[in-house]
mmCIF file of C-alpha atoms in Angstrom:
data_model
loop_
_atom_site.group_PDB
_atom_site.id
_atom_site.type_symbol
_atom_site.label_atom_id
_atom_site.label_comp_id
_atom_site.label_asym_id
_atom_site.label_seq_id
_atom_site.Cartn_x
_atom_site.Cartn_y
_atom_site.Cartn_z
ATOM 1 C CA MET A 37 125.677 65.022 45.109
ATOM 2 C CA GLY A 38 125.527 62.650 48.052
ATOM 3 C CA LYS A 39 127.200 59.352 48.762
ATOM 4 C CA THR A 40 126.408 56.375 46.524
ATOM 5 C CA VAL A 41 125.187 53.426 48.623
ATOM 6 C CA ASN A 42 123.458 50.054 48.200
ATOM 7 C CA ARG A 43 120.081 49.056 49.743
ATOM 8 C CA GLN A 44 121.533 47.776 53.028
ATOM 9 C CA GLU A 45 123.698 50.869 53.505
ATOM 10 C CA LEU A 46 120.741 53.107 52.723
ATOM 11 C CA ALA A 47 118.618 51.215 55.259
ATOM 12 C CA ASP A 48 121.356 51.635 57.888
ATOM 13 C CA ILE A 49 121.845 55.364 57.174
ATOM 14 C CA PHE A 50 118.139 56.236 57.417
ATOM 15 C CA GLY A 51 117.304 53.647 60.094
ATOM 16 C CA TYR A 52 114.669 51.702 58.150
ATOM 17 C CA SER A 53 114.333 48.029 57.202
ATOM 18 C CA LEU A 54 115.068 46.527 53.783
ATOM 19 C CA PRO A 55 111.340 45.916 53.084
ATOM 20 C CA THR A 56 110.703 49.642 53.721
ATOM 21 C CA ILE A 57 113.467 50.590 51.269
ATOM 22 C CA SER A 58 111.887 48.242 48.687
ATOM 23 C CA ALA A 59 108.475 49.835 49.274
ATOM 24 C CA TRP A 60 110.003 53.295 48.792
ATOM 25 C CA VAL A 61 111.521 52.186 45.477
ATOM 26 C CA GLU A 62 108.059 51.005 44.360
ATOM 27 C CA ASN A 63 106.603 54.373 45.451
ATOM 28 C CA GLY A 64 109.007 56.366 43.304
ATOM 29 C CA MET A 65 112.138 56.897 45.384
ATOM 30 C CA PRO A 66 115.012 57.878 43.055
ATOM 31 C CA VAL A 67 117.416 55.043 42.174
ATOM 32 C CA LYS A 68 120.880 55.779 40.753
ATOM 33 C CA SER A 69 121.128 52.348 39.148
ATOM 34 C CA HIS A 70 118.831 49.329 39.247
ATOM 35 C CA GLY A 71 120.182 46.013 40.364
ATOM 36 C CA GLY A 72 119.880 42.659 38.704
ATOM 37 C CA ARG A 73 122.069 39.620 37.777
ATOM 38 C CA GLY A 74 124.349 39.973 40.744
ATOM 39 C CA LYS A 75 124.455 43.746 40.619
ATOM 40 C CA GLN A 76 123.002 45.707 43.579
ATOM 41 C CA PHE A 77 120.733 48.749 43.497
ATOM 42 C CA GLU A 78 122.587 51.997 44.000
ATOM 43 C CA PHE A 79 121.173 55.143 45.560
ATOM 44 C CA ASP A 80 122.420 58.708 45.903
ATOM 45 C CA THR A 81 121.820 59.641 49.582
ATOM 46 C CA GLU A 82 121.226 63.315 48.724
ATOM 47 C CA ASP A 83 118.534 62.438 46.156
ATOM 48 C CA VAL A 84 116.897 60.005 48.604
ATOM 49 C CA LEU A 85 116.940 62.621 51.403
ATOM 50 C CA LYS A 86 115.331 65.235 49.101
ATOM 51 C CA TRP A 87 112.693 62.690 48.053
ATOM 52 C CA LEU A 88 111.922 61.791 51.700
ATOM 53 C CA LEU A 89 111.644 65.454 52.699
ATOM 54 C CA ALA A 90 109.365 66.259 49.741
ATOM 55 C CA ARG A 91 107.227 63.232 50.597
ATOM 56 C CA GLU A 92 106.986 64.303 54.268
ATOM 57 C CA ARG A 93 106.007 67.854 53.256
ATOM 58 C CA ALA A 94 103.320 66.499 50.934
ATOM 59 C CA GLU A 95 101.937 64.248 53.682
ATOM 60 C CA ARG A 96 101.863 67.121 56.179
ATOM 61 C CA LYS A 97 100.206 69.399 53.647
ATOM 62 C CA ALA A 98 97.564 66.742 52.952
ATOM 63 C CA HIS A 99 97.036 66.228 56.696
ATOM 64 C CA THR A 100 96.745 69.980 57.283
ATOM 65 C CA ALA A 101 94.254 70.307 54.446
ATOM 66 C CA ALA A 102 92.188 67.499 55.960
ATOM 67 C CA THR A 103 92.407 68.765 59.549
ATOM 68 C CA LEU A 104 91.352 71.956 61.292
ATOM 69 C CA LYS A 105 91.827 72.898 64.914
ATOM 70 C CA GLU A 106 88.928 74.203 66.942
ATOM 71 C CA GLY A 107 89.344 74.811 70.625
ATOM 72 C CA GLY A 108 92.470 72.631 70.692
ATOM 73 C CA GLU A 109 90.574 69.697 69.186
ATOM 74 C CA GLU A 110 91.431 68.379 65.757
ATOM 75 C CA ILE A 111 88.506 68.632 63.373
ATOM 76 C CA THR A 112 88.972 66.246 60.485
ATOM 77 C CA ILE A 113 87.022 66.441 57.254
ATOM 78 C CA ASP A 114 84.940 63.477 58.470
ATOM 79 C CA LYS A 115 84.089 65.298 61.705
ATOM 80 C CA ALA A 116 83.286 68.475 59.767
ATOM 81 C CA ARG A 117 80.978 66.512 57.452
ATOM 82 C CA LEU A 118 79.271 64.923 60.454
ATOM 83 C CA ARG A 119 78.740 68.358 62.038
ATOM 84 C CA ASN A 120 77.334 69.623 58.741
ATOM 85 C CA GLU A 121 74.893 66.703 58.547
ATOM 86 C CA ILE A 122 73.815 67.287 62.158
ATOM 87 C CA ALA A 123 73.237 70.986 61.399
ATOM 88 C CA LYS A 124 71.160 70.069 58.337
ATOM 89 C CA ALA A 125 69.098 67.634 60.415
ATOM 90 C CA LYS A 126 68.478 70.281 63.099
ATOM 91 C CA LEU A 127 67.447 72.792 60.442
ATOM 92 C CA SER A 128 65.050 70.243 58.932
ATOM 93 C CA GLU A 129 63.556 69.576 62.379
ATOM 94 C CA LEU A 130 63.094 73.314 62.941
ATOM 95 C CA GLU A 131 61.433 73.729 59.528
ATOM 96 C CA LEU A 132 59.116 70.803 60.301
ATOM 97 C CA ALA A 133 58.242 72.218 63.728
ATOM 98 C CA ASN A 134 57.529 75.560 62.045
ATOM 99 C CA LYS A 135 55.208 73.939 59.473
ATOM 100 C CA MET A 136 53.445 72.039 62.259
ATOM 101 C CA GLU A 137 53.061 75.375 64.064
ATOM 102 C CA LEU A 138 54.911 74.062 67.118
ATOM 103 C CA VAL A 139 57.254 77.076 67.172
ATOM 104 C CA ARG A 140 56.760 80.784 66.658
ATOM 105 C CA PRO A 141 59.177 83.516 65.603
ATOM 106 C CA ILE A 142 60.726 85.269 68.589
ATOM 107 C CA ASP A 143 59.533 88.709 67.449
ATOM 108 C CA MET A 144 55.938 87.425 67.485
ATOM 109 C CA VAL A 145 56.376 85.962 70.985
ATOM 110 C CA ALA A 146 58.043 89.173 72.186
ATOM 111 C CA LYS A 147 55.174 91.286 70.810
ATOM 112 C CA VAL A 148 52.499 89.143 72.506
ATOM 113 C CA LEU A 149 54.388 89.148 75.797
ATOM 114 C CA SER A 150 54.986 92.884 75.560
ATOM 115 C CA ASN A 151 51.241 93.466 75.125
ATOM 116 C CA GLU A 152 50.442 91.158 78.039
ATOM 117 C CA ILE A 153 52.973 92.894 80.277
ATOM 118 C CA ALA A 154 51.570 96.304 79.304
ATOM 119 C CA ASN A 155 48.041 95.092 80.137
ATOM 120 C CA ALA A 156 49.180 93.674 83.478
ATOM 121 C CA ARG A 157 50.990 96.939 84.298
ATOM 122 C CA ALA A 158 47.897 99.009 83.491
ATOM 123 C CA ARG A 159 45.693 96.756 85.643
ATOM 124 C CA LEU A 160 48.129 96.901 88.545
ATOM 125 C CA LEU A 161 48.334 100.683 88.339
ATOM 126 C CA GLY A 162 44.510 100.833 88.375
ATOM 127 C CA ILE A 163 44.231 98.936 91.675
ATOM 128 C CA PRO A 164 44.684 101.973 93.985
ATOM 129 C CA SER A 165 41.879 103.961 92.369
ATOM 130 C CA LYS A 166 39.589 100.898 92.600
ATOM 131 C CA LEU A 167 40.516 100.405 96.267
ATOM 132 C CA ARG A 168 39.966 104.039 97.230
ATOM 133 C CA PRO A 169 36.143 103.788 97.738
ATOM 134 C CA ALA A 170 36.421 100.553 99.758
ATOM 135 C CA ILE A 171 39.174 101.973 101.945
ATOM 136 C CA GLN A 172 37.190 105.214 102.402
ATOM 137 C CA LEU A 173 34.224 103.213 103.674
ATOM 138 C CA GLU A 174 36.358 101.192 106.109
ATOM 139 C CA VAL A 175 38.640 103.941 107.370
ATOM 140 C CA GLY A 176 36.256 106.862 107.113
ATOM 141 C CA ALA A 177 38.951 109.542 107.390
ATOM 142 C CA PRO A 178 40.249 111.088 104.148
ATOM 143 C CA GLU A 179 43.817 111.298 105.521
ATOM 144 C CA GLY A 180 43.854 107.595 106.470
ATOM 145 C CA THR A 181 42.399 106.663 103.073
ATOM 146 C CA LYS A 182 45.000 108.731 101.252
ATOM 147 C CA LYS A 183 47.790 107.168 103.320
ATOM 148 C CA LEU A 184 46.648 103.574 102.631
ATOM 149 C CA VAL A 185 46.068 104.215 98.894
ATOM 150 C CA ASN A 186 49.499 105.844 98.601
ATOM 151 C CA GLU A 187 51.092 102.811 100.296
ATOM 152 C CA VAL A 188 49.341 100.414 97.894
ATOM 153 C CA GLU A 189 50.453 102.609 94.986
ATOM 154 C CA ARG A 190 54.047 102.635 96.272
ATOM 155 C CA LEU A 191 54.113 98.827 96.610
ATOM 156 C CA ILE A 192 52.749 98.359 93.089
ATOM 157 C CA LEU A 193 55.287 100.791 91.598
ATOM 158 C CA GLU A 194 58.091 99.123 93.530
ATOM 159 C CA ALA A 195 57.050 95.701 92.191
ATOM 160 C CA LEU A 196 56.826 97.049 88.616
ATOM 161 C CA ASN A 197 60.274 98.635 88.917
ATOM 162 C CA GLU A 198 61.734 95.335 90.143
ATOM 163 C CA ILE A 199 60.199 93.569 87.150
ATOM 164 C CA LYS A 200 61.559 96.223 84.783
ATOM 165 C CA MET A 201 65.042 96.038 86.323
ATOM 166 C CA SER A 202 65.173 92.255 85.971
ATOM 167 C CA ALA A 203 63.983 92.548 82.346
ATOM 168 C CA ASP A 204 66.695 95.160 81.648
ATOM 169 C CA VAL A 205 69.351 92.845 83.101
ATOM 170 C CA VAL A 206 68.169 90.009 80.844
ATOM 171 C CA GLU A 207 68.371 92.306 77.780
ATOM 172 C CA GLU A 208 71.914 93.457 78.648
ATOM 173 C CA GLU A 209 73.303 89.932 79.069
ATOM 174 C CA PRO A 210 74.735 88.281 75.920
ATOM 175 C CA HIS A 211 72.282 85.712 74.573
ATOM 176 C CA THR A 212 73.884 82.331 75.231
ATOM 177 C CA GLU A 213 70.510 80.646 75.460
ATOM 178 C CA PRO A 214 67.541 80.958 73.140
ATOM 179 C CA PRO A 215 65.863 84.335 73.708
ATOM 180 C CA SER A 216 62.559 82.649 74.547
ATOM 181 C CA GLU A 217 63.804 81.485 77.963
ATOM 182 C CA PRO A 218 64.341 84.953 79.495
ATOM 183 C CA ILE A 219 60.919 86.013 78.201
ATOM 184 C CA GLU A 220 59.335 82.974 79.851
ATOM 185 C CA GLN A 221 61.080 83.876 83.112
ATOM 186 C CA ASN A 222 59.506 87.346 83.019
ATOM 187 C CA GLU A 223 56.127 85.764 82.441
ATOM 188 C CA GLU A 224 56.654 83.483 85.450
ATOM 189 C CA GLU A 225 57.600 86.502 87.562
ATOM 190 C CA ASN A 226 54.309 88.160 86.571
ATOM 191 C CA ASP A 227 52.405 85.000 87.516
ATOM 192 C CA ASP A 228 54.037 84.975 90.967
ATOM 193 C CA GLU A 229 52.748 88.471 91.765
#
């Protein structure tokens, strides 16, 4: 059991104003005896302290339940709801774009690009055999023809290996961007050659 005090003494002990003490009484703070007709309110300081601590714990628990931390930033329920609504809107936009055939699944894009790259590779590898007769006519000597065709072949293989190495690097990197961008880069590289 704590010390029995009146409103003013309680206000002085806890460092709050008289209107705050009155508000606490209205909000359920324990009162030892109610005042009236010249008699003052009386409070047990231990009971009041327990009530204040329980109230503070409840407020913190409610705040914690309504707040998350993400990356050091407080995420309130309102912010979480806003993020959820934004995600729903983005999903709706993606579904609409899909229905309007403005987007394609990445596996479909990858398959088409893979076929195109395979076709380009085959055509590039066929260049030396197509050049052989023209070189033979110009150079005339079989050794010179063989040397020039081998050099063209070496350059083509070197270019294809560079393309393959850059594609392997893209596949090894963690996907922080949509997968369609690295595929488009490979396509641009093919266009440059």
